[in-house]
C-alpha positions as a printed Julia matrix, in Angstrom:
328×3 Matrix{Float64}:
 -46.88   4.97   15.25
 -44.5    3.83   12.53
 -40.94   4.97   13.12
 -39.47   6.98   10.27
 -36.54   5.4     8.48
 -33.24   7.22    8.92
 -32.13   9.03    5.8
 -28.61   8.8     4.38
 -27.59  11.49    1.91
 -24.45  11.09   -0.21
 -22.99  14.28   -1.66
 -21.37  13.69   -5.04
 -22.12  11.13   -7.76
 -18.53  10.33   -8.7
 -16.72   7.04   -8.12
 -16.65   7.38   -4.31
 -20.24   8.51   -3.96
 -21.72   5.88   -6.26
 -19.6    3.11   -4.73
 -20.93   4.06   -1.29
 -24.5    4.17   -2.61
 -24.1    0.84   -4.39
 -22.76  -0.93   -1.3
 -25.38   0.58    1.0
 -28.26  -0.28   -1.31
 -27.1   -3.86   -1.82
 -26.6   -4.4     1.91
 -28.91  -6.96    3.55
 -32.44  -5.6     3.89
 -31.22  -2.1     3.15
 -34.6   -1.12    1.7
 -36.15  -1.68    5.11
 -33.39  -0.02    7.12
 -33.01   3.46    5.66
 -33.77   5.92    2.87
 -30.94   6.65    0.45
 -30.34   9.73   -1.65
 -27.4   10.89   -3.81
 -27.2   14.61   -4.6
 -24.93  15.74   -7.43
 -24.22  19.39   -8.24
 -23.49  18.74  -11.92
 -25.67  17.6   -14.8
 -24.17  14.11  -15.1
 -22.83  11.29  -12.95
 -19.18  10.29  -12.91
 -17.38  13.3   -11.47
 -13.83  13.25  -12.82
 -14.69  10.16  -14.87
 -16.03  11.39  -18.2
 -16.01   9.15  -21.28
 -16.8   10.94  -24.54
 -16.44  10.38  -28.29
 -14.38  12.16  -30.92
 -14.24  11.26  -34.59
 -15.94   7.95  -33.92
 -13.41   6.95  -31.25
 -14.16   6.58  -27.56
 -11.9    8.89  -25.51
 -11.5    9.7   -21.82
 -11.86  13.32  -20.74
 -10.88  12.41  -17.17
  -9.73   9.19  -15.51
  -8.17   6.89  -18.1
  -6.17   3.97  -16.68
  -6.64   1.12  -14.28
  -3.27   1.53  -12.56
  -2.49  -2.09  -11.76
  -5.06  -4.84  -12.35
  -3.84  -7.14   -9.54
  -6.6   -7.07   -6.94
  -8.15  -3.89   -8.36
 -11.91  -3.63   -7.65
 -12.31  -1.48  -10.77
 -10.75  -4.22  -12.91
 -13.04  -6.79  -11.29
 -16.15  -4.76  -12.2
 -14.84  -4.21  -15.74
 -14.42  -7.97  -16.14
 -17.88  -8.73  -14.75
 -19.65  -6.31  -17.09
 -17.42  -7.3   -20.06
 -16.16  -3.73  -20.51
 -12.56  -4.65  -21.36
 -13.28  -5.44  -25.03
 -15.06  -3.37  -27.65
 -15.48  -3.29  -31.41
 -15.42   0.52  -31.3
 -11.96   2.15  -31.37
 -10.9    3.66  -28.07
  -8.04   5.54  -26.46
  -5.81   2.71  -25.32
  -2.32   1.69  -24.3
  -0.96  -1.25  -26.3
   1.94  -1.88  -23.93
   5.51  -0.68  -23.68
   8.29  -1.41  -26.14
  10.69  -4.11  -25.04
  13.59  -2.09  -26.45
  12.78   1.6   -25.88
  15.04   4.27  -27.34
  15.69   7.49  -25.39
  16.88  10.46  -27.42
  18.13  13.74  -25.94
  17.59  17.14  -27.47
  19.86  17.45  -30.45
  19.4   13.84  -31.53
  21.78  12.1   -29.13
  20.69   8.49  -28.55
  21.33   7.61  -24.92
  23.01   4.45  -23.73
  20.23   2.23  -22.28
  22.44   1.4   -19.3
  22.54   5.1   -18.33
  18.76   5.4   -18.59
  18.26   2.2   -16.6
  20.66   3.31  -13.87
  18.96   6.66  -13.22
  15.46   5.24  -13.63
  16.35   2.55  -11.1
  17.59   5.24   -8.71
  14.3    7.07   -9.09
  12.2    3.95   -8.45
  14.26   3.05   -5.4
  13.78   6.55   -3.95
  10.02   6.29   -4.46
  10.12   2.86   -2.79
  11.86   4.48    0.18
   9.24   7.24    0.34
   6.53   4.56    0.34
   8.25   2.57    3.08
   9.13  -0.34    0.76
  12.91   0.03    0.42
  15.08  -2.22    2.56
  18.83  -2.4     2.86
  20.22  -4.75    0.23
  23.53  -5.72   -1.36
  22.96  -3.65   -4.49
  25.81  -2.28   -6.54
  24.52   1.18   -5.59
  23.69   1.73   -1.91
  20.2    3.15   -2.47
  19.3    3.01    1.22
  22.33   5.12    2.08
  21.39   7.64   -0.6
  17.83   7.91    0.7
  18.83   8.34    4.33
  21.44  10.92    3.31
  18.74  12.84    1.47
  16.56  12.82    4.6
  19.48  14.06    6.69
  19.99  16.93    4.26
  16.3   17.8     4.45
  16.49  17.79    8.24
  19.57  20.01    8.12
  17.65  22.44    5.91
  14.78  22.51    8.41
  12.15  21.15    6.01
  11.61  17.64    7.39
   8.25  18.33    9.07
   6.68  19.61    5.84
   8.83  17.65    3.43
   7.51  17.17   -0.1
   8.16  14.31   -2.49
   9.72  16.77   -4.92
  12.21  18.1    -2.36
  13.18  14.62   -1.21
  13.76  13.4    -4.78
  16.01  16.36   -5.55
  18.02  15.85   -2.37
  18.33  12.16   -3.3
  19.74  13.01   -6.73
  22.3   15.31   -5.12
  23.21  12.55   -2.63
  23.63  10.1    -5.55
  25.97  12.49   -7.33
  27.99  13.03   -4.17
  28.38   9.27   -3.84
  29.12   8.32   -7.45
  30.64  11.28   -9.27
  33.14  12.47   -6.68
  36.61  12.12   -8.19
  35.24  11.23  -11.64
  35.32  13.35  -14.76
  31.91  14.65  -15.85
  32.3   13.35  -19.39
  30.48  15.04  -22.22
  28.4   13.44  -24.99
  27.71  15.9   -27.77
  26.38  19.05  -26.1
  25.44  17.11  -22.96
  27.5   16.43  -19.86
  26.9   13.2   -17.99
  25.35  15.12  -15.09
  22.93  16.98  -17.35
  21.87  13.73  -19.01
  21.27  12.08  -15.63
  19.25  15.06  -14.45
  17.15  14.94  -17.63
  16.44  11.22  -17.2
  15.53  11.81  -13.56
  13.2   14.66  -14.57
  11.58  12.38  -17.15
  10.69   9.98  -14.35
   9.41  12.85  -12.2
   7.12  13.96  -15.03
   5.79  10.42  -15.35
   5.06  10.49  -11.61
   3.07  13.68  -12.11
   0.82  11.94  -14.62
   0.11   9.17  -12.12
  -0.66  11.54   -9.25
  -2.28  14.37  -11.28
   0.06  16.76   -9.45
   1.15  19.96  -11.18
   4.3   19.88   -9.09
   5.79  17.11   -6.94
   6.6   19.84   -4.41
   2.88  19.71   -3.59
   2.97  16.02   -2.58
   3.48  15.28    1.12
   6.43  12.96    1.72
   5.11  11.86    5.12
   1.79  10.75    3.59
   3.32   8.87    0.64
   3.69   5.65    2.65
  -0.11   5.57    3.08
  -0.6    5.2    -0.67
  -1.18   1.7    -2.01
  -0.84   0.86   -5.68
  -2.16  -2.34   -7.2
   0.44  -4.51   -8.95
   0.54  -5.93  -12.48
  -0.42  -4.45  -15.83
  -1.88  -0.98  -16.35
  -4.73  -0.93  -18.86
  -7.53   1.17  -20.28
 -11.21   0.17  -20.37
 -12.36  -0.52  -23.93
 -15.99   0.47  -23.32
 -14.94   3.54  -21.35
 -14.39   4.26  -17.67
 -17.96   5.54  -17.56
 -19.15   1.94  -17.95
 -17.91   1.3   -14.4
 -19.88   4.29  -13.11
 -23.01   3.22  -14.97
 -22.7   -0.29  -13.54
 -22.48   1.05   -9.97
 -25.48   3.31  -10.53
 -27.6    0.66  -12.29
 -28.69  -1.02   -9.05
 -30.16   2.19   -7.63
 -33.88   2.85   -8.13
 -35.01   5.84  -10.18
 -34.98   9.03   -8.16
 -32.18   8.06   -5.78
 -29.66  10.13   -7.79
 -30.65  13.79   -8.04
 -28.67  15.88  -10.54
 -28.28  19.65  -10.45
 -28.56  19.67   -6.66
 -25.5   21.61   -5.5
 -25.0   21.67   -1.74
 -24.1   25.12   -0.45
 -23.94  24.47    3.29
 -24.15  21.57    5.73
 -25.66  22.35    9.11
 -25.22  19.8    11.89
 -26.85  20.01   15.3
 -25.52  17.89   18.17
 -28.06  15.71   19.94
 -28.27  17.95   23.03
 -29.39  20.93   20.97
 -32.2   19.06   19.21
 -34.43  18.31   22.21
 -36.33  21.62   21.99
 -37.04  21.06   18.31
 -38.4   17.59   19.04
 -40.64  19.01   21.74
 -41.97  21.64   19.34
 -42.72  19.04   16.69
 -39.99  20.2    14.33
 -37.81  17.98   12.19
 -35.58  16.07   14.56
 -32.98  14.98   12.01
 -29.52  16.18   13.05
 -28.27  17.34    9.64
 -29.74  19.97    7.34
 -28.38  20.48    3.84
 -28.85  23.9     2.27
 -28.89  23.71   -1.52
 -27.98  26.41   -4.0
 -31.55  26.69   -5.27
 -32.7   27.76   -1.8
 -34.24  24.42   -0.79
 -33.17  22.33    2.19
 -32.9   18.61    2.85
 -32.83  16.87    6.23
 -30.75  13.8     6.94
 -29.63  11.54    9.75
 -26.29  10.78    8.13
 -24.31  12.49    5.36
 -21.42  11.04    3.36
 -19.36  13.78    1.69
 -17.4   12.53   -1.34
 -16.46  15.76   -3.08
 -12.8   16.22   -3.96
 -10.29  17.68   -1.54
  -9.77  20.59   -3.94
 -13.46  21.48   -3.79
 -13.43  21.33    0.02
 -10.35  23.55    0.22
 -11.93  26.09   -2.13
 -15.08  26.12    0.01
 -13.06  26.63    3.19
 -11.26  29.6     1.64
 -14.58  31.13    0.62
 -16.21  30.66    4.01
 -13.23  30.93    6.4
 -13.51  27.32    7.54
 -17.09  27.23    8.84
 -17.92  23.91    7.19
 -19.29  24.93    3.8
 -19.21  22.32    1.12
 -20.18  22.12   -2.54
 -21.62  18.91   -3.96
 -20.32  17.49   -7.2
């Protein structure tokens, strides 16, 4: 008898799913070790990466930037496949101005030193949240501000479920308590100094939301922020489109490995002890059964689920936490 190869099924043909498939397929002698299948609920690969065209220009409908090219595996692939340059116009970032001008509502041009001071405060507080801020001999005692903000959060009873948004607001209050006490809140036009500082701080918060795709920083877990790692150096777009990275990852896979329009409705797993009777009766002995939306099933030895956390949460709400999952 020839032993059947174990089957690995990957749910989702986005960046995570196709990266996993690419690495597994290129592994030493992978063709002889197992069968590989990627099931995607949608009609295209890429997931939240979706490069399109509008008016002759290449635009991104989803993921857009490589956030930091230093050590980034995405940047490495883009270099290898020569995707960073294109003759076709594309949605791009040409870099930041060396002398930016910040203007408040009403036309008031802000003093760059004020913008720099509050922006620096914001960055230092994010460094603290990410575990990167150390005590230093700065003109402003950022470490003291951050620890004071945490103390205030603890006093308010929100430390266990503290959000980034709550911490940042407490930090701004702690900064004001440290720097404005005893000073006049001078006005510039229709703006007080405090209102201007709050506006600059909010501007940085809104920028943070674009990086994290969060509707509200109150939804970001402070205690998990230190687990996040961001690559250093320049942030750039991909001239030939982010989809070129996806297509490169998928290009090594044989035809038929990726199956589109195959939405997974339920994953059924049977522990080894409960499979013995099935083996004795000659039934499929694979421990995992995938139920698809079209009514078909698929057996597997191993399943890698790469759908987004939002999709998983929605599925749990629909099925009261019994393990339902939707592919793609």
